[in-house]
Amino acid sequence: RCRQYISMHSRCTTHGHATSSVTRCPKTVGIRGPVLVPAPTCQWNVPQTQSVACCSATAAAALLITVANSRDFGMVAKLRADAFYENDFSRFAGSFKKQFAAHEVESLMTRTLADPKRNNSPLCECLVAHAHDSGSDDRVLGCIDIRLPRGATGEQAAGVPEDDPQGAYILNVVVHEDHRGQGIGKALMQEASRRAICNWKASALYTHVQADNEVAFKLYMGCGFQEHSTASKYESATLLGKLVLLRASATTVSEQADPCPVPAE
């Protein structure tokens, strides 16, 4: 694969967004498979047919972020089970984790399956992060899910207001406990946002967060999310169970190029 890069100290000539100092060689366009990208470019100016690799400025090594496949599902399920029962020290915790993981594998297989009844689209995409130079250790370091817009699947994404057919929903952001604080969660958010907008034509992104979860709030706010309108028709969804409904428009996400860069494919 081509590893050549072109210096760019300017703005995207098509959309006016700030670009980073490096971008991929045009010869990489059309190549399928992971391409190492040392810094992001304008999210609107990237090909949409490849897997993704990106570097986190704070991570010890480059991250390879791709759409999960069946080989990843077991690791994703275990990661989520461990996180869900992270503070459960009872003698039944191990059994609970196994049951949770088994159910999550089945669920992932169902919701990520392309269905002809849904325009050959899945209901959801799961993205996973691996260390790019992991050698024989190919474990999943983090994962995230995207519920696709109604315009792509014909079904309203759970969590998205009914009057927004092009809204996508971000959920299940989990990072392995040994790799937290390295920017992996943010990198996953960046790529999930880019895919939702560029690949699935989402006009806005939504998510819920616990009202007292300061870490999650900081992550989402840094990526362009804001508390959703507290108009009466959204009030119940916003306040239910001390959850806050957050929203980021596609335009807002694209304008977060510096604080929350979106990795190019």
PDB file of C-alpha atoms in Angstrom:
ATOM      1  CA  ARG A   1       0.000   0.000   0.000  1.00  0.00           C
ATOM      2  CA  CYS A   2       1.133   3.508  -0.736  1.00  0.00           C
ATOM      3  CA  ARG A   3       2.633   5.259   2.270  1.00  0.00           C
ATOM      4  CA  GLN A   4       3.311   8.619   0.616  1.00  0.00           C
ATOM      5  CA  TYR A   5       1.840  11.811   2.029  1.00  0.00           C
ATOM      6  CA  ILE A   6       1.414  15.328   0.729  1.00  0.00           C
ATOM      7  CA  SER A   7       1.971  18.447   2.846  1.00  0.00           C
ATOM      8  CA  MET A   8      -1.109  20.659   3.192  1.00  0.00           C
ATOM      9  CA  HIS A   9      -1.039  23.838   5.257  1.00  0.00           C
ATOM     10  CA  SER A  10      -4.339  25.254   4.046  1.00  0.00           C
ATOM     11  CA  ARG A  11      -8.089  24.781   4.100  1.00  0.00           C
ATOM     12  CA  CYS A  12     -10.222  22.291   2.208  1.00  0.00           C
ATOM     13  CA  THR A  13     -10.764  23.976  -1.160  1.00  0.00           C
ATOM     14  CA  THR A  14     -14.145  22.300  -1.594  1.00  0.00           C
ATOM     15  CA  HIS A  15     -15.758  22.906   1.774  1.00  0.00           C
ATOM     16  CA  GLY A  16     -13.569  25.437   3.533  1.00  0.00           C
ATOM     17  CA  HIS A  17     -12.827  23.250   6.545  1.00  0.00           C
ATOM     18  CA  ALA A  18      -9.379  23.457   8.104  1.00  0.00           C
ATOM     19  CA  THR A  19      -7.126  20.632   6.954  1.00  0.00           C
ATOM     20  CA  SER A  20      -4.233  19.055   8.760  1.00  0.00           C
ATOM     21  CA  SER A  21      -0.626  19.291   7.648  1.00  0.00           C
ATOM     22  CA  VAL A  22      -0.614  15.922   5.911  1.00  0.00           C
ATOM     23  CA  THR A  23      -2.993  13.938   3.773  1.00  0.00           C
ATOM     24  CA  ARG A  24      -2.860  10.681   1.865  1.00  0.00           C
ATOM     25  CA  CYS A  25      -1.346  10.297  -1.542  1.00  0.00           C
ATOM     26  CA  PRO A  26      -4.179  10.304  -4.145  1.00  0.00           C
ATOM     27  CA  LYS A  27      -2.866   6.935  -5.373  1.00  0.00           C
ATOM     28  CA  THR A  28      -4.358   5.327  -2.264  1.00  0.00           C
ATOM     29  CA  VAL A  29      -7.884   6.189  -3.414  1.00  0.00           C
ATOM     30  CA  GLY A  30      -9.776   3.030  -4.225  1.00  0.00           C
ATOM     31  CA  ILE A  31      -7.502   0.709  -2.262  1.00  0.00           C
ATOM     32  CA  ARG A  32      -9.483  -1.584  -0.010  1.00  0.00           C
ATOM     33  CA  GLY A  33      -8.116  -2.414   3.410  1.00  0.00           C
ATOM     34  CA  PRO A  34      -6.491  -0.431   6.203  1.00  0.00           C
ATOM     35  CA  VAL A  35      -4.426   2.619   5.310  1.00  0.00           C
ATOM     36  CA  LEU A  36      -2.211   4.226   7.955  1.00  0.00           C
ATOM     37  CA  VAL A  37      -3.074   7.905   8.321  1.00  0.00           C
ATOM     38  CA  PRO A  38      -0.808   9.965  10.589  1.00  0.00           C
ATOM     39  CA  ALA A  39      -3.258  12.886  10.798  1.00  0.00           C
ATOM     40  CA  PRO A  40      -6.835  13.563   9.661  1.00  0.00           C
ATOM     41  CA  THR A  41      -7.982  15.606   6.677  1.00  0.00           C
ATOM     42  CA  CYS A  42     -11.295  17.247   5.866  1.00  0.00           C
ATOM     43  CA  GLN A  43     -13.998  14.683   6.614  1.00  0.00           C
ATOM     44  CA  TRP A  44     -15.950  15.580   3.492  1.00  0.00           C
ATOM     45  CA  ASN A  45     -13.044  14.921   1.148  1.00  0.00           C
ATOM     46  CA  VAL A  46     -12.350  11.252   1.821  1.00  0.00           C
ATOM     47  CA  PRO A  47     -13.170   8.084  -0.154  1.00  0.00           C
ATOM     48  CA  GLN A  48     -15.795   5.883   1.437  1.00  0.00           C
ATOM     49  CA  THR A  49     -14.790   2.371   0.367  1.00  0.00           C
ATOM     50  CA  GLN A  50     -11.973   1.496   2.736  1.00  0.00           C
ATOM     51  CA  SER A  51     -11.263   0.405   6.256  1.00  0.00           C
ATOM     52  CA  VAL A  52      -9.760   2.979   8.551  1.00  0.00           C
ATOM     53  CA  ALA A  53      -6.549   3.458  10.436  1.00  0.00           C
ATOM     54  CA  CYS A  54      -5.776   6.492  12.533  1.00  0.00           C
ATOM     55  CA  CYS A  55      -3.235   7.722  15.023  1.00  0.00           C
ATOM     56  CA  SER A  56      -4.099   9.099  18.436  1.00  0.00           C
ATOM     57  CA  ALA A  57      -1.709  11.795  19.564  1.00  0.00           C
ATOM     58  CA  THR A  58      -1.759  10.385  23.087  1.00  0.00           C
ATOM     59  CA  ALA A  59      -1.776   6.677  22.295  1.00  0.00           C
ATOM     60  CA  ALA A  60       1.448   4.695  22.532  1.00  0.00           C
ATOM     61  CA  ALA A  61       0.893   3.233  19.064  1.00  0.00           C
ATOM     62  CA  ALA A  62      -1.235   3.874  16.017  1.00  0.00           C
ATOM     63  CA  LEU A  63      -4.812   2.660  16.208  1.00  0.00           C
ATOM     64  CA  LEU A  64      -6.435   0.580  13.528  1.00  0.00           C
ATOM     65  CA  ILE A  65     -10.189   1.229  13.557  1.00  0.00           C
ATOM     66  CA  THR A  66     -12.347  -1.009  11.375  1.00  0.00           C
ATOM     67  CA  VAL A  67     -15.893  -2.296  11.114  1.00  0.00           C
ATOM     68  CA  ALA A  68     -16.115  -5.364  13.336  1.00  0.00           C
ATOM     69  CA  ASN A  69     -16.520  -8.785  11.768  1.00  0.00           C
ATOM     70  CA  SER A  70     -17.564 -12.127  13.223  1.00  0.00           C
ATOM     71  CA  ARG A  71     -14.002 -12.793  14.434  1.00  0.00           C
ATOM     72  CA  ASP A  72     -14.183  -9.659  16.573  1.00  0.00           C
ATOM     73  CA  PHE A  73     -17.593 -10.275  18.125  1.00  0.00           C
ATOM     74  CA  GLY A  74     -16.368 -12.553  20.915  1.00  0.00           C
ATOM     75  CA  MET A  75     -13.732 -10.021  22.025  1.00  0.00           C
ATOM     76  CA  VAL A  76     -16.217  -7.144  21.784  1.00  0.00           C
ATOM     77  CA  ALA A  77     -18.757  -9.056  23.868  1.00  0.00           C
ATOM     78  CA  LYS A  78     -16.188  -9.916  26.540  1.00  0.00           C
ATOM     79  CA  LEU A  79     -14.993  -6.309  26.660  1.00  0.00           C
ATOM     80  CA  ARG A  80     -18.542  -5.076  27.196  1.00  0.00           C
ATOM     81  CA  ALA A  81     -19.314  -7.765  29.759  1.00  0.00           C
ATOM     82  CA  ASP A  82     -16.185  -6.879  31.749  1.00  0.00           C
ATOM     83  CA  ALA A  83     -17.126  -3.188  31.664  1.00  0.00           C
ATOM     84  CA  PHE A  84     -20.752  -3.814  32.627  1.00  0.00           C
ATOM     85  CA  TYR A  85     -19.774  -5.889  35.670  1.00  0.00           C
ATOM     86  CA  GLU A  86     -16.591  -3.952  36.431  1.00  0.00           C
ATOM     87  CA  ASN A  87     -17.713  -3.132  39.971  1.00  0.00           C
ATOM     88  CA  ASP A  88     -19.378  -6.455  40.704  1.00  0.00           C
ATOM     89  CA  PHE A  89     -17.126  -8.452  43.021  1.00  0.00           C
ATOM     90  CA  SER A  90     -19.693 -11.081  43.967  1.00  0.00           C
ATOM     91  CA  ARG A  91     -19.020 -14.777  43.482  1.00  0.00           C
ATOM     92  CA  PHE A  92     -21.583 -14.769  40.662  1.00  0.00           C
ATOM     93  CA  ALA A  93     -19.849 -12.077  38.599  1.00  0.00           C
ATOM     94  CA  GLY A  94     -18.019 -14.590  36.389  1.00  0.00           C
ATOM     95  CA  SER A  95     -21.256 -16.365  35.513  1.00  0.00           C
ATOM     96  CA  PHE A  96     -23.027 -13.082  34.822  1.00  0.00           C
ATOM     97  CA  LYS A  97     -20.233 -12.004  32.473  1.00  0.00           C
ATOM     98  CA  LYS A  98     -20.395 -15.258  30.499  1.00  0.00           C
ATOM     99  CA  GLN A  99     -24.161 -14.955  30.064  1.00  0.00           C
ATOM    100  CA  PHE A 100     -23.885 -11.297  29.100  1.00  0.00           C
ATOM    101  CA  ALA A 101     -21.143 -12.010  26.548  1.00  0.00           C
ATOM    102  CA  ALA A 102     -23.030 -14.918  24.962  1.00  0.00           C
ATOM    103  CA  HIS A 103     -26.140 -12.777  24.565  1.00  0.00           C
ATOM    104  CA  GLU A 104     -24.123  -9.874  23.148  1.00  0.00           C
ATOM    105  CA  VAL A 105     -22.486 -12.069  20.491  1.00  0.00           C
ATOM    106  CA  GLU A 106     -25.913 -13.213  19.291  1.00  0.00           C
ATOM    107  CA  SER A 107     -27.201  -9.649  19.338  1.00  0.00           C
ATOM    108  CA  LEU A 108     -24.219  -8.343  17.356  1.00  0.00           C
ATOM    109  CA  MET A 109     -24.693 -11.013  14.708  1.00  0.00           C
ATOM    110  CA  THR A 110     -28.345 -10.011  14.325  1.00  0.00           C
ATOM    111  CA  ARG A 111     -28.124  -6.222  14.369  1.00  0.00           C
ATOM    112  CA  THR A 112     -25.044  -5.957  12.122  1.00  0.00           C
ATOM    113  CA  LEU A 113     -26.465  -8.299   9.467  1.00  0.00           C
ATOM    114  CA  ALA A 114     -27.343  -6.650   6.148  1.00  0.00           C
ATOM    115  CA  ASP A 115     -30.996  -7.352   5.372  1.00  0.00           C
ATOM    116  CA  PRO A 116     -32.615  -7.052   1.897  1.00  0.00           C
ATOM    117  CA  LYS A 117     -35.730  -5.776   3.663  1.00  0.00           C
ATOM    118  CA  ARG A 118     -33.664  -2.827   4.912  1.00  0.00           C
ATOM    119  CA  ASN A 119     -32.076  -1.860   1.585  1.00  0.00           C
ATOM    120  CA  ASN A 120     -29.309  -4.391   2.306  1.00  0.00           C
ATOM    121  CA  SER A 121     -28.265  -2.323   5.303  1.00  0.00           C
ATOM    122  CA  PRO A 122     -27.682  -3.480   8.880  1.00  0.00           C
ATOM    123  CA  LEU A 123     -29.488  -1.822  11.750  1.00  0.00           C
ATOM    124  CA  CYS A 124     -26.165  -1.102  13.386  1.00  0.00           C
ATOM    125  CA  GLU A 125     -22.443  -0.958  12.742  1.00  0.00           C
ATOM    126  CA  CYS A 126     -19.885  -1.943  15.353  1.00  0.00           C
ATOM    127  CA  LEU A 127     -16.413  -0.409  15.101  1.00  0.00           C
ATOM    128  CA  VAL A 128     -13.378  -1.848  16.861  1.00  0.00           C
ATOM    129  CA  ALA A 129      -9.938  -0.439  17.665  1.00  0.00           C
ATOM    130  CA  HIS A 130      -6.789  -2.566  17.502  1.00  0.00           C
ATOM    131  CA  ALA A 131      -3.189  -1.556  18.004  1.00  0.00           C
ATOM    132  CA  HIS A 132      -1.788  -1.172  14.489  1.00  0.00           C
ATOM    133  CA  ASP A 133       1.538  -2.787  15.387  1.00  0.00           C
ATOM    134  CA  SER A 134       0.102  -5.376  17.726  1.00  0.00           C
ATOM    135  CA  GLY A 135       2.047  -8.347  16.346  1.00  0.00           C
ATOM    136  CA  SER A 136       0.390 -11.546  17.481  1.00  0.00           C
ATOM    137  CA  ASP A 137      -1.756  -9.690  20.029  1.00  0.00           C
ATOM    138  CA  ASP A 138      -4.826  -8.750  17.991  1.00  0.00           C
ATOM    139  CA  ARG A 139      -7.169  -8.069  20.896  1.00  0.00           C
ATOM    140  CA  VAL A 140      -9.838  -5.399  20.720  1.00  0.00           C
ATOM    141  CA  LEU A 141      -8.793  -2.299  22.672  1.00  0.00           C
ATOM    142  CA  GLY A 142     -12.118  -0.519  22.323  1.00  0.00           C
ATOM    143  CA  CYS A 143     -15.443  -0.593  20.521  1.00  0.00           C
ATOM    144  CA  ILE A 144     -18.443   1.558  19.650  1.00  0.00           C
ATOM    145  CA  ASP A 145     -21.829   1.038  17.963  1.00  0.00           C
ATOM    146  CA  ILE A 146     -23.699   3.222  15.467  1.00  0.00           C
ATOM    147  CA  ARG A 147     -27.445   2.825  15.008  1.00  0.00           C
ATOM    148  CA  LEU A 148     -28.009   3.832  11.404  1.00  0.00           C
ATOM    149  CA  PRO A 149     -30.491   6.502  10.248  1.00  0.00           C
ATOM    150  CA  ARG A 150     -33.998   5.608   9.133  1.00  0.00           C
ATOM    151  CA  GLY A 151     -33.106   6.887   5.678  1.00  0.00           C
ATOM    152  CA  ALA A 152     -30.622   4.013   5.362  1.00  0.00           C
ATOM    153  CA  THR A 153     -32.554   1.171   6.981  1.00  0.00           C
ATOM    154  CA  GLY A 154     -36.217   2.146   6.757  1.00  0.00           C
ATOM    155  CA  GLU A 155     -36.476   1.818  10.548  1.00  0.00           C
ATOM    156  CA  GLN A 156     -36.187   4.618  13.073  1.00  0.00           C
ATOM    157  CA  ALA A 157     -33.008   4.294  15.139  1.00  0.00           C
ATOM    158  CA  ALA A 158     -33.838   3.756  18.800  1.00  0.00           C
ATOM    159  CA  GLY A 159     -32.924   6.833  20.807  1.00  0.00           C
ATOM    160  CA  VAL A 160     -33.335   9.264  17.898  1.00  0.00           C
ATOM    161  CA  PRO A 161     -36.362  11.634  17.977  1.00  0.00           C
ATOM    162  CA  GLU A 162     -39.121  10.449  15.644  1.00  0.00           C
ATOM    163  CA  ASP A 163     -39.080  13.642  13.592  1.00  0.00           C
ATOM    164  CA  ASP A 164     -35.440  13.131  12.534  1.00  0.00           C
ATOM    165  CA  PRO A 165     -35.273  10.397   9.864  1.00  0.00           C
ATOM    166  CA  GLN A 166     -31.582  11.063   9.226  1.00  0.00           C
ATOM    167  CA  GLY A 167     -30.425  10.944  12.819  1.00  0.00           C
ATOM    168  CA  ALA A 168     -27.908   8.276  13.872  1.00  0.00           C
ATOM    169  CA  TYR A 169     -27.348   7.094  17.433  1.00  0.00           C
ATOM    170  CA  ILE A 170     -23.969   6.469  19.091  1.00  0.00           C
ATOM    171  CA  LEU A 171     -23.749   3.942  21.936  1.00  0.00           C
ATOM    172  CA  ASN A 172     -21.723   1.228  23.673  1.00  0.00           C
ATOM    173  CA  VAL A 173     -18.421   3.126  23.804  1.00  0.00           C
ATOM    174  CA  VAL A 174     -16.081   0.847  25.764  1.00  0.00           C
ATOM    175  CA  VAL A 175     -12.284   0.905  26.139  1.00  0.00           C
ATOM    176  CA  HIS A 176     -10.229  -1.887  27.689  1.00  0.00           C
ATOM    177  CA  GLU A 177      -9.286  -0.980  31.250  1.00  0.00           C
ATOM    178  CA  ASP A 178      -5.555  -1.347  30.504  1.00  0.00           C
ATOM    179  CA  HIS A 179      -5.727   1.214  27.691  1.00  0.00           C
ATOM    180  CA  ARG A 180      -7.906   3.979  29.083  1.00  0.00           C
ATOM    181  CA  GLY A 181      -6.702   7.556  29.080  1.00  0.00           C
ATOM    182  CA  GLN A 182      -4.878   7.118  25.742  1.00  0.00           C
ATOM    183  CA  GLY A 183      -7.413   8.776  23.459  1.00  0.00           C
ATOM    184  CA  ILE A 184      -8.941   5.530  22.182  1.00  0.00           C
ATOM    185  CA  GLY A 185     -12.498   6.442  23.161  1.00  0.00           C
ATOM    186  CA  LYS A 186     -12.188   9.774  21.401  1.00  0.00           C
ATOM    187  CA  ALA A 187     -10.724   8.168  18.280  1.00  0.00           C
ATOM    188  CA  LEU A 188     -13.661   5.745  18.170  1.00  0.00           C
ATOM    189  CA  MET A 189     -16.105   8.637  18.541  1.00  0.00           C
ATOM    190  CA  GLN A 190     -14.379  10.484  15.718  1.00  0.00           C
ATOM    191  CA  GLU A 191     -14.573   7.566  13.321  1.00  0.00           C
ATOM    192  CA  ALA A 192     -18.152   6.648  14.288  1.00  0.00           C
ATOM    193  CA  SER A 193     -19.214  10.239  13.612  1.00  0.00           C
ATOM    194  CA  ARG A 194     -17.419  10.284  10.268  1.00  0.00           C
ATOM    195  CA  ARG A 195     -18.945   7.002   9.118  1.00  0.00           C
ATOM    196  CA  ALA A 196     -22.438   7.994  10.206  1.00  0.00           C
ATOM    197  CA  ILE A 197     -22.234  11.225   8.238  1.00  0.00           C
ATOM    198  CA  CYS A 198     -20.188  10.220   5.190  1.00  0.00           C
ATOM    199  CA  ASN A 199     -21.276   6.612   4.679  1.00  0.00           C
ATOM    200  CA  TRP A 200     -24.829   6.656   6.028  1.00  0.00           C
ATOM    201  CA  LYS A 201     -25.797  10.297   5.298  1.00  0.00           C
ATOM    202  CA  ALA A 202     -26.686  11.129   8.886  1.00  0.00           C
ATOM    203  CA  SER A 203     -27.640  14.780   9.376  1.00  0.00           C
ATOM    204  CA  ALA A 204     -27.241  14.601  13.152  1.00  0.00           C
ATOM    205  CA  LEU A 205     -25.857  12.316  15.858  1.00  0.00           C
ATOM    206  CA  TYR A 206     -27.537  11.510  19.167  1.00  0.00           C
ATOM    207  CA  THR A 207     -26.553   9.756  22.352  1.00  0.00           C
ATOM    208  CA  HIS A 208     -27.629   9.515  25.986  1.00  0.00           C
ATOM    209  CA  VAL A 209     -25.314  10.027  28.921  1.00  0.00           C
ATOM    210  CA  GLN A 210     -25.746   9.731  32.658  1.00  0.00           C
ATOM    211  CA  ALA A 211     -26.240  13.189  34.123  1.00  0.00           C
ATOM    212  CA  ASP A 212     -23.448  12.664  36.661  1.00  0.00           C
ATOM    213  CA  ASN A 213     -20.930  11.072  34.258  1.00  0.00           C
ATOM    214  CA  GLU A 214     -18.438  13.916  33.923  1.00  0.00           C
ATOM    215  CA  VAL A 215     -15.949  11.894  31.869  1.00  0.00           C
ATOM    216  CA  ALA A 216     -18.555  11.002  29.238  1.00  0.00           C
ATOM    217  CA  PHE A 217     -19.879  14.564  29.166  1.00  0.00           C
ATOM    218  CA  LYS A 218     -16.376  15.882  28.510  1.00  0.00           C
ATOM    219  CA  LEU A 219     -15.824  13.387  25.701  1.00  0.00           C
ATOM    220  CA  TYR A 220     -19.106  14.141  23.933  1.00  0.00           C
ATOM    221  CA  MET A 221     -18.954  17.902  24.403  1.00  0.00           C
ATOM    222  CA  GLY A 222     -15.426  17.889  22.978  1.00  0.00           C
ATOM    223  CA  CYS A 223     -16.797  16.166  19.882  1.00  0.00           C
ATOM    224  CA  GLY A 224     -19.494  18.752  19.206  1.00  0.00           C
ATOM    225  CA  PHE A 225     -22.420  17.315  21.193  1.00  0.00           C
ATOM    226  CA  GLN A 226     -24.721  19.585  23.171  1.00  0.00           C
ATOM    227  CA  GLU A 227     -27.669  18.951  25.459  1.00  0.00           C
ATOM    228  CA  HIS A 228     -30.777  18.565  23.331  1.00  0.00           C
ATOM    229  CA  SER A 229     -33.647  21.017  23.404  1.00  0.00           C
ATOM    230  CA  THR A 230     -35.766  20.703  26.539  1.00  0.00           C
ATOM    231  CA  ALA A 231     -38.943  21.381  24.597  1.00  0.00           C
ATOM    232  CA  SER A 232     -41.873  19.439  26.019  1.00  0.00           C
ATOM    233  CA  LYS A 233     -41.912  16.811  23.262  1.00  0.00           C
ATOM    234  CA  TYR A 234     -38.339  15.810  24.155  1.00  0.00           C
ATOM    235  CA  GLU A 235     -38.471  16.375  27.890  1.00  0.00           C
ATOM    236  CA  SER A 236     -39.319  12.804  28.858  1.00  0.00           C
ATOM    237  CA  ALA A 237     -36.529  11.374  26.687  1.00  0.00           C
ATOM    238  CA  THR A 238     -34.061  13.893  28.048  1.00  0.00           C
ATOM    239  CA  LEU A 239     -34.741  13.425  31.736  1.00  0.00           C
ATOM    240  CA  LEU A 240     -35.821   9.802  31.965  1.00  0.00           C
ATOM    241  CA  GLY A 241     -33.691   7.876  34.430  1.00  0.00           C
ATOM    242  CA  LYS A 242     -31.305  10.804  34.914  1.00  0.00           C
ATOM    243  CA  LEU A 243     -30.154  10.405  31.323  1.00  0.00           C
ATOM    244  CA  VAL A 244     -29.398  13.461  29.220  1.00  0.00           C
ATOM    245  CA  LEU A 245     -30.062  13.369  25.478  1.00  0.00           C
ATOM    246  CA  LEU A 246     -27.178  14.906  23.533  1.00  0.00           C
ATOM    247  CA  ARG A 247     -27.170  15.965  19.882  1.00  0.00           C
ATOM    248  CA  ALA A 248     -24.525  17.033  17.383  1.00  0.00           C
ATOM    249  CA  SER A 249     -25.377  18.217  13.884  1.00  0.00           C
ATOM    250  CA  ALA A 250     -23.284  17.065  10.930  1.00  0.00           C
ATOM    251  CA  THR A 251     -22.204  20.669  10.420  1.00  0.00           C
ATOM    252  CA  THR A 252     -21.106  21.036  14.044  1.00  0.00           C
ATOM    253  CA  VAL A 253     -19.104  17.809  13.922  1.00  0.00           C
ATOM    254  CA  SER A 254     -17.325  18.938  10.756  1.00  0.00           C
ATOM    255  CA  GLU A 255     -16.436  22.245  12.416  1.00  0.00           C
ATOM    256  CA  GLN A 256     -14.758  20.413  15.336  1.00  0.00           C
ATOM    257  CA  ALA A 257     -11.722  19.625  13.157  1.00  0.00           C
ATOM    258  CA  ASP A 258      -9.210  20.881  15.711  1.00  0.00           C
ATOM    259  CA  PRO A 259     -10.655  19.746  19.097  1.00  0.00           C
ATOM    260  CA  CYS A 260     -12.217  16.597  17.699  1.00  0.00           C
ATOM    261  CA  PRO A 261     -10.585  15.649  14.366  1.00  0.00           C
ATOM    262  CA  VAL A 262     -12.337  13.073  12.197  1.00  0.00           C
ATOM    263  CA  PRO A 263      -9.931  10.421  10.850  1.00  0.00           C
ATOM    264  CA  ALA A 264      -9.753  10.019   7.072  1.00  0.00           C
ATOM    265  CA  GLU A 265     -10.165   6.603   5.579  1.00  0.00           C
TER     266      GLU A 265
END
